[in-house]
mmCIF file of C-alpha atoms and ligand atoms in Angstrom:
data_model
loop_
_atom_site.group_PDB
_atom_site.id
_atom_site.type_symbol
_atom_site.label_atom_id
_atom_site.label_comp_id
_atom_site.label_asym_id
_atom_site.label_seq_id
_atom_site.Cartn_x
_atom_site.Cartn_y
_atom_site.Cartn_z
ATOM 1 C CA MET A 1 115.451 74.275 90.000
ATOM 2 C CA SER A 2 116.691 75.218 93.932
ATOM 3 C CA ASP A 3 115.267 73.390 96.879
ATOM 4 C CA ASP A 4 113.606 76.704 97.644
ATOM 5 C CA VAL A 5 111.620 76.618 94.509
ATOM 6 C CA ILE A 6 111.007 73.035 94.783
ATOM 7 C CA GLN A 7 109.482 73.741 98.245
ATOM 8 C CA ARG A 8 107.610 76.740 97.395
ATOM 9 C CA ARG A 9 105.713 74.762 94.237
ATOM 10 C CA ARG A 10 105.014 71.825 96.545
ATOM 11 C CA PHE A 11 103.344 74.611 99.252
ATOM 12 C CA GLY A 12 100.730 75.516 96.707
ATOM 13 C CA PRO A 13 99.560 78.973 95.567
ATOM 14 C CA GLY A 14 100.188 81.897 97.594
ATOM 15 C CA LEU A 15 99.117 85.536 97.956
ATOM 16 C CA ALA A 16 101.133 88.694 98.580
ATOM 17 C CA VAL A 17 99.302 91.498 99.681
ATOM 18 C CA ALA A 18 100.635 94.955 98.401
ATOM 19 C CA LEU A 19 101.058 97.375 101.210
ATOM 20 C CA ASP A 20 100.625 100.513 98.818
ATOM 21 C CA VAL A 21 100.476 103.068 101.564
ATOM 22 C CA THR A 22 102.502 105.684 102.719
ATOM 23 C CA ASP A 23 101.931 105.748 106.347
ATOM 24 C CA LEU A 24 103.911 103.336 108.453
ATOM 25 C CA LEU A 25 101.148 103.017 111.066
ATOM 26 C CA GLU A 26 98.704 102.067 108.362
ATOM 27 C CA ALA A 27 100.778 99.355 106.991
ATOM 28 C CA GLU A 28 101.372 98.197 110.273
ATOM 29 C CA SER A 29 97.700 97.744 111.037
ATOM 30 C CA ILE A 30 97.116 95.803 107.860
ATOM 31 C CA VAL A 31 100.230 93.683 108.688
ATOM 32 C CA LYS A 32 98.690 92.905 112.504
ATOM 33 C CA GLN A 33 95.188 91.644 110.901
ATOM 34 C CA LEU A 34 96.392 89.503 108.433
ATOM 35 C CA PRO A 35 97.971 85.892 108.850
ATOM 36 C CA ALA A 36 101.395 86.306 108.684
ATOM 37 C CA ASP A 37 102.256 82.865 108.182
ATOM 38 C CA GLU A 38 99.603 82.567 105.072
ATOM 39 C CA VAL A 39 100.593 85.728 103.071
ATOM 40 C CA LEU A 40 103.406 87.724 102.151
ATOM 41 C CA PHE A 41 103.526 91.401 102.492
ATOM 42 C CA LYS A 42 104.841 93.685 99.391
ATOM 43 C CA VAL A 43 106.633 96.764 99.995
ATOM 44 C CA GLY A 44 106.661 98.809 96.865
ATOM 45 C CA LYS A 45 108.291 101.820 95.618
ATOM 46 C CA GLN A 46 105.480 104.343 97.419
ATOM 47 C CA LEU A 47 105.963 102.645 101.187
ATOM 48 C CA PHE A 48 109.969 102.230 100.640
ATOM 49 C CA VAL A 49 110.349 105.583 99.832
ATOM 50 C CA ALA A 50 108.291 107.021 102.269
ATOM 51 C CA GLN A 51 109.531 104.865 105.069
ATOM 52 C CA GLY A 52 112.792 103.198 104.088
ATOM 53 C CA PRO A 53 114.095 99.873 105.704
ATOM 54 C CA GLU A 54 111.777 100.459 108.797
ATOM 55 C CA ALA A 55 109.193 99.294 106.629
ATOM 56 C CA VAL A 56 110.575 95.740 106.250
ATOM 57 C CA ALA A 57 111.887 95.941 109.899
ATOM 58 C CA MET A 58 108.152 96.233 110.790
ATOM 59 C CA ILE A 59 107.004 93.395 109.101
ATOM 60 C CA ARG A 60 109.680 91.082 110.115
ATOM 61 C CA ARG A 61 108.823 92.451 113.736
ATOM 62 C CA HIS A 62 105.448 90.810 113.245
ATOM 63 C CA GLY A 63 106.899 87.738 112.066
ATOM 64 C CA GLY A 64 106.150 88.429 108.277
ATOM 65 C CA ARG A 65 107.957 88.042 105.390
ATOM 66 C CA CYS A 66 108.380 90.875 102.743
ATOM 67 C CA LEU A 67 108.511 90.750 99.037
ATOM 68 C CA LEU A 68 110.665 93.952 98.472
ATOM 69 C CA ASP A 69 109.172 95.126 94.885
ATOM 70 C CA LEU A 70 111.660 97.854 93.975
ATOM 71 C CA LYS A 71 112.004 96.499 90.413
ATOM 72 C CA PHE A 72 115.725 97.253 90.356
ATOM 73 C CA PHE A 73 116.956 97.980 86.557
ATOM 74 C CA ASP A 74 120.344 100.003 86.489
ATOM 75 C CA ILE A 75 123.997 98.916 85.546
ATOM 76 C CA PRO A 76 124.924 95.794 87.003
ATOM 77 C CA HIS A 77 127.263 97.160 89.471
ATOM 78 C CA THR A 78 124.499 99.408 91.138
ATOM 79 C CA VAL A 79 122.128 96.261 91.209
ATOM 80 C CA GLU A 80 124.472 94.111 92.810
ATOM 81 C CA LYS A 81 124.865 96.582 95.635
ATOM 82 C CA ALA A 82 121.343 97.092 95.842
ATOM 83 C CA VAL A 83 120.519 93.341 96.082
ATOM 84 C CA ARG A 84 123.424 93.013 98.626
ATOM 85 C CA GLU A 85 121.665 95.525 101.012
ATOM 86 C CA ALA A 86 118.213 94.201 100.328
ATOM 87 C CA THR A 87 119.230 90.653 101.462
ATOM 88 C CA ARG A 88 120.811 92.373 104.452
ATOM 89 C CA LEU A 89 117.457 93.686 105.435
ATOM 90 C CA GLY A 90 116.348 89.866 105.485
ATOM 91 C CA VAL A 91 113.650 90.205 102.661
ATOM 92 C CA TRP A 92 112.021 86.977 101.666
ATOM 93 C CA GLY A 93 112.251 88.344 97.835
ATOM 94 C CA MET A 94 112.847 91.100 95.681
ATOM 95 C CA THR A 95 112.155 92.033 91.881
ATOM 96 C CA LEU A 96 114.116 93.325 89.133
ATOM 97 C CA HIS A 97 113.548 94.120 85.599
ATOM 98 C CA ALA A 98 114.701 91.780 82.978
ATOM 99 C CA LEU A 99 115.086 94.550 80.440
ATOM 100 C CA GLY A 100 118.253 95.485 82.582
ATOM 101 C CA GLY A 101 119.805 92.360 80.653
ATOM 102 C CA GLY A 102 121.602 89.272 81.485
ATOM 103 C CA GLU A 103 124.773 90.705 82.835
ATOM 104 C CA MET A 104 122.753 92.742 85.626
ATOM 105 C CA LEU A 105 120.437 89.775 86.325
ATOM 106 C CA THR A 106 123.537 87.535 87.030
ATOM 107 C CA ALA A 107 125.208 90.125 89.184
ATOM 108 C CA ALA A 108 121.810 90.162 91.397
ATOM 109 C CA ARG A 109 121.599 86.481 91.668
ATOM 110 C CA LYS A 110 125.192 86.295 92.647
ATOM 111 C CA ALA A 111 125.047 89.195 95.372
ATOM 112 C CA ALA A 112 121.730 87.670 96.821
ATOM 113 C CA ASP A 113 123.614 84.241 96.954
ATOM 114 C CA SER A 114 126.821 85.569 98.381
ATOM 115 C CA MET A 115 125.099 88.052 100.942
ATOM 116 C CA ALA A 116 123.122 85.330 102.107
ATOM 117 C CA ARG A 117 126.007 83.212 102.779
ATOM 118 C CA GLU A 118 127.895 85.741 104.691
ATOM 119 C CA MET A 119 124.919 86.533 106.827
ATOM 120 C CA GLY A 120 123.812 82.742 107.226
ATOM 121 C CA THR A 121 120.435 83.723 106.101
ATOM 122 C CA SER A 122 118.029 82.103 103.511
ATOM 123 C CA VAL A 123 118.657 83.255 99.923
ATOM 124 C CA PRO A 124 116.120 85.599 98.780
ATOM 125 C CA PHE A 125 113.791 84.762 95.954
ATOM 126 C CA LEU A 126 114.697 86.619 92.716
ATOM 127 C CA PHE A 127 111.783 87.552 90.433
ATOM 128 C CA ALA A 128 112.115 89.343 87.123
ATOM 129 C CA VAL A 129 109.443 91.660 85.654
ATOM 130 C CA THR A 130 109.230 91.086 82.045
ATOM 131 C CA ILE A 131 106.830 93.780 80.462
ATOM 132 C CA PRO A 132 104.460 95.259 83.316
ATOM 133 C CA THR A 133 101.111 94.421 83.199
ATOM 134 C CA SER A 134 100.027 98.133 82.478
ATOM 135 C CA MET A 135 101.395 97.834 79.167
ATOM 136 C CA ASP A 136 99.889 96.631 75.834
ATOM 137 C CA ALA A 137 100.890 96.778 72.386
ATOM 138 C CA THR A 138 99.891 100.579 72.290
ATOM 139 C CA THR A 139 102.119 101.577 75.198
ATOM 140 C CA LEU A 140 104.900 99.282 74.006
ATOM 141 C CA LYS A 141 104.925 100.849 70.661
ATOM 142 C CA GLU A 142 104.973 104.311 72.373
ATOM 143 C CA VAL A 143 108.487 103.333 73.484
ATOM 144 C CA GLY A 144 109.619 101.667 70.201
ATOM 145 C CA ILE A 145 108.905 98.094 71.064
ATOM 146 C CA THR A 146 107.082 96.547 68.121
ATOM 147 C CA THR A 147 107.960 92.997 68.802
ATOM 148 C CA PRO A 148 104.611 91.185 69.754
ATOM 149 C CA LEU A 149 103.914 91.594 73.332
ATOM 150 C CA GLU A 150 103.780 87.581 73.803
ATOM 151 C CA VAL A 151 107.091 87.285 72.108
ATOM 152 C CA SER A 152 108.896 90.011 74.193
ATOM 153 C CA VAL A 153 107.370 88.353 77.564
ATOM 154 C CA LEU A 154 108.591 85.029 76.591
ATOM 155 C CA HIS A 155 112.253 86.296 75.252
ATOM 156 C CA LEU A 156 112.612 88.425 78.551
ATOM 157 C CA ALA A 157 111.608 85.318 80.832
ATOM 158 C CA ASP A 158 113.744 82.844 79.008
ATOM 159 C CA LEU A 159 116.632 85.304 79.796
ATOM 160 C CA ALA A 160 116.003 86.091 83.204
ATOM 161 C CA LEU A 161 115.566 82.137 84.250
ATOM 162 C CA LYS A 162 118.837 81.444 82.268
ATOM 163 C CA ALA A 163 120.396 84.009 84.576
ATOM 164 C CA GLY A 164 119.379 82.220 87.411
ATOM 165 C CA VAL A 165 116.420 84.144 88.823
ATOM 166 C CA ASP A 166 113.897 82.153 90.648
ATOM 167 C CA GLY A 167 110.640 83.520 89.015
ATOM 168 C CA ILE A 168 108.804 85.619 86.564
ATOM 169 C CA VAL A 169 106.486 88.465 87.264
ATOM 170 C CA ALA A 170 103.765 88.188 84.256
ATOM 171 C CA SER A 171 100.291 88.772 83.618
ATOM 172 C CA PRO A 172 97.941 86.114 84.472
ATOM 173 C CA LEU A 173 97.196 85.595 80.975
ATOM 174 C CA GLU A 174 100.578 85.170 79.930
ATOM 175 C CA ALA A 175 101.386 82.161 82.712
ATOM 176 C CA THR A 176 99.992 79.581 80.582
ATOM 177 C CA VAL A 177 102.180 80.811 77.864
ATOM 178 C CA LEU A 178 105.255 80.858 79.894
ATOM 179 C CA ARG A 179 104.658 77.115 81.486
ATOM 180 C CA LYS A 180 104.022 75.540 78.239
ATOM 181 C CA ALA A 181 106.957 77.140 76.755
ATOM 182 C CA LEU A 182 109.464 77.087 79.604
ATOM 183 C CA GLY A 183 108.421 74.359 81.933
ATOM 184 C CA GLY A 184 107.551 73.917 85.564
ATOM 185 C CA ASP A 185 110.781 74.601 87.263
ATOM 186 C CA PHE A 186 110.111 78.084 88.082
ATOM 187 C CA LEU A 187 107.819 80.399 90.036
ATOM 188 C CA ILE A 188 105.341 82.819 88.558
ATOM 189 C CA MET A 189 104.149 85.915 90.304
ATOM 190 C CA THR A 190 101.009 87.587 88.974
ATOM 191 C CA PRO A 191 99.871 91.274 89.622
ATOM 192 C CA GLY A 192 96.748 92.364 87.824
ATOM 193 C CA ILE A 193 94.491 90.348 90.054
ATOM 194 C CA ARG A 194 90.819 91.475 90.190
ATOM 195 C CA LEU A 195 88.007 89.658 92.200
ATOM 196 C CA SER A 196 85.641 90.983 89.475
ATOM 197 C CA PRO A 197 86.436 93.373 86.604
ATOM 198 C CA GLN A 198 87.035 97.189 87.119
ATOM 199 C CA PRO A 199 86.088 99.578 84.620
ATOM 200 C CA GLY A 200 88.685 102.078 83.865
ATOM 201 C CA ASP A 201 91.347 99.752 85.406
ATOM 202 C CA ASP A 202 95.226 100.584 84.699
ATOM 203 C CA GLN A 203 96.012 97.250 84.821
ATOM 204 C CA LYS A 204 95.430 96.438 81.212
ATOM 205 C CA ARG A 205 95.698 92.474 81.595
ATOM 206 C CA VAL A 206 93.783 91.056 84.383
ATOM 207 C CA ALA A 207 92.180 87.723 85.689
ATOM 208 C CA THR A 208 90.781 86.387 88.876
ATOM 209 C CA PRO A 209 92.644 84.593 91.279
ATOM 210 C CA MET A 210 91.301 81.156 90.235
ATOM 211 C CA GLU A 211 91.955 82.217 86.370
ATOM 212 C CA ALA A 212 95.566 83.158 87.442
ATOM 213 C CA ILE A 213 96.137 79.972 89.341
ATOM 214 C CA SER A 214 94.581 77.610 86.697
ATOM 215 C CA ALA A 215 97.122 79.626 84.287
ATOM 216 C CA GLY A 216 99.855 78.338 86.564
ATOM 217 C CA ALA A 217 100.614 81.289 88.637
ATOM 218 C CA ASP A 218 102.117 80.466 92.036
ATOM 219 C CA LEU A 219 101.839 83.666 93.697
ATOM 220 C CA LEU A 220 99.177 86.480 93.361
ATOM 221 C CA VAL A 221 100.013 89.876 94.191
ATOM 222 C CA MET A 222 97.040 91.923 95.016
ATOM 223 C CA GLY A 223 96.803 95.521 96.114
ATOM 224 C CA ARG A 224 93.647 97.863 95.543
ATOM 225 C CA SER A 225 91.384 94.863 95.314
ATOM 226 C CA ILE A 226 92.112 93.806 99.117
ATOM 227 C CA LEU A 227 92.950 97.227 100.656
ATOM 228 C CA ARG A 228 90.054 99.354 99.002
ATOM 229 C CA THR A 229 87.408 96.711 100.357
ATOM 230 C CA ASP A 230 84.995 97.383 103.268
ATOM 231 C CA ASP A 231 86.808 94.492 105.106
ATOM 232 C CA PRO A 232 90.303 93.611 103.623
ATOM 233 C CA VAL A 233 90.791 90.788 106.348
ATOM 234 C CA ALA A 234 87.658 89.142 104.999
ATOM 235 C CA THR A 235 88.491 89.640 101.368
ATOM 236 C CA VAL A 236 92.202 87.980 102.064
ATOM 237 C CA ARG A 237 90.400 84.829 103.930
ATOM 238 C CA GLU A 238 88.153 84.635 100.905
ATOM 239 C CA VAL A 239 91.101 84.678 98.470
ATOM 240 C CA LEU A 240 93.367 82.069 100.719
ATOM 241 C CA THR A 241 90.086 79.651 100.720
ATOM 242 C CA GLN A 242 89.628 80.176 97.016
ATOM 243 C CA LEU A 243 93.730 78.890 96.718
ATOM 244 C CA GLY A 244 93.139 76.175 99.221
ATOM 245 C CA THR A 245 95.909 77.471 101.599
ATOM 246 C CA LEU A 246 93.477 77.507 104.453
ATOM 247 C CA VAL A 247 91.323 74.887 105.934
ATOM 248 C CA PRO A 248 88.016 76.085 105.420
HETATM 249 O O1 LIG B 1 96.234 97.324 93.396
HETATM 250 P P1 LIG B 1 96.908 96.356 92.291
HETATM 251 O O2 LIG B 1 96.329 94.866 92.980
HETATM 252 O O3 LIG B 1 96.766 96.563 90.969
HETATM 253 O O4 LIG B 1 98.418 96.336 92.645
HETATM 254 C C1 LIG B 1 99.492 95.589 91.920
HETATM 255 C C2 LIG B 1 100.727 95.959 92.709
HETATM 256 O O5 LIG B 1 101.736 94.916 91.844
HETATM 257 C C3 LIG B 1 101.138 97.028 92.702
HETATM 258 O O6 LIG B 1 102.197 97.178 94.040
HETATM 259 C C4 LIG B 1 102.132 97.113 91.703
HETATM 260 O O7 LIG B 1 103.171 98.039 91.566
HETATM 261 C C5 LIG B 1 102.713 95.683 91.430
HETATM 262 N N1 LIG B 1 103.099 95.048 90.226
HETATM 263 C C6 LIG B 1 102.454 95.485 88.853
HETATM 264 N N2 LIG B 1 103.042 94.883 87.891
HETATM 265 C C7 LIG B 1 104.095 94.097 87.576
HETATM 266 C C8 LIG B 1 104.731 94.079 88.897
HETATM 267 C C9 LIG B 1 104.383 94.477 89.907
HETATM 268 O O8 LIG B 1 101.103 95.700 89.094
HETATM 269 N N3 LIG B 1 104.314 93.708 86.646
#
């Protein structure tokens, strides 16, 4: 386990707020309202495609840390180059697909380490997605994967950790299994967090913040259940208080 991962696990559970918007000013207004030292800001495909690296720069200008969630999945050479550029942007961490295979994951690890060394910056955290939390046995079968979901998740997580990633993106419901099977030396990031169940949700495997933390998650990703509330700042404070990262 790297020193950074040890530090992170000692720090306790954290929250990444998904800036799933198109407009840079809208993203900035969210960033400005939230405590930059208490949360991470997740930039995903929507904001990055619309605004590019300026989204990362804006977060950094406000003293925030960016988790770049582009879920890289390509030939090893291409992913290596993309990870180098993301590291150059100064992101706190980034995501990639374990399904890309061991060679791709190893190339990403090497690229992040070497670029950070060249720039004299901290090494970004790499998180591997196993099976997206929007998928279940039915949608997996549709794409030809008939291995039980839990077996695929465990297999992909093991592959990614052996390639040197720092953490796994997984459903809260899988966190317990991952911790039991693979130990405590890695981070678990869990999307699919809901403060209460939402009918017709596209996230098929969901849990509350406390359920996810009890299951062994280190970092919760929350988008719509924060941004779509009447008072996103109050919702973030409520979640942080639940996680114990704020003194009430
Ligand atoms: O709005 P919601 O809380 O469902 O947003 C979850 C965020 O986490 C989205 O930005 C989504 O892209 C991301 N994510 C996910 N499942 C994964 C990895 C990332 O939902 N396996």
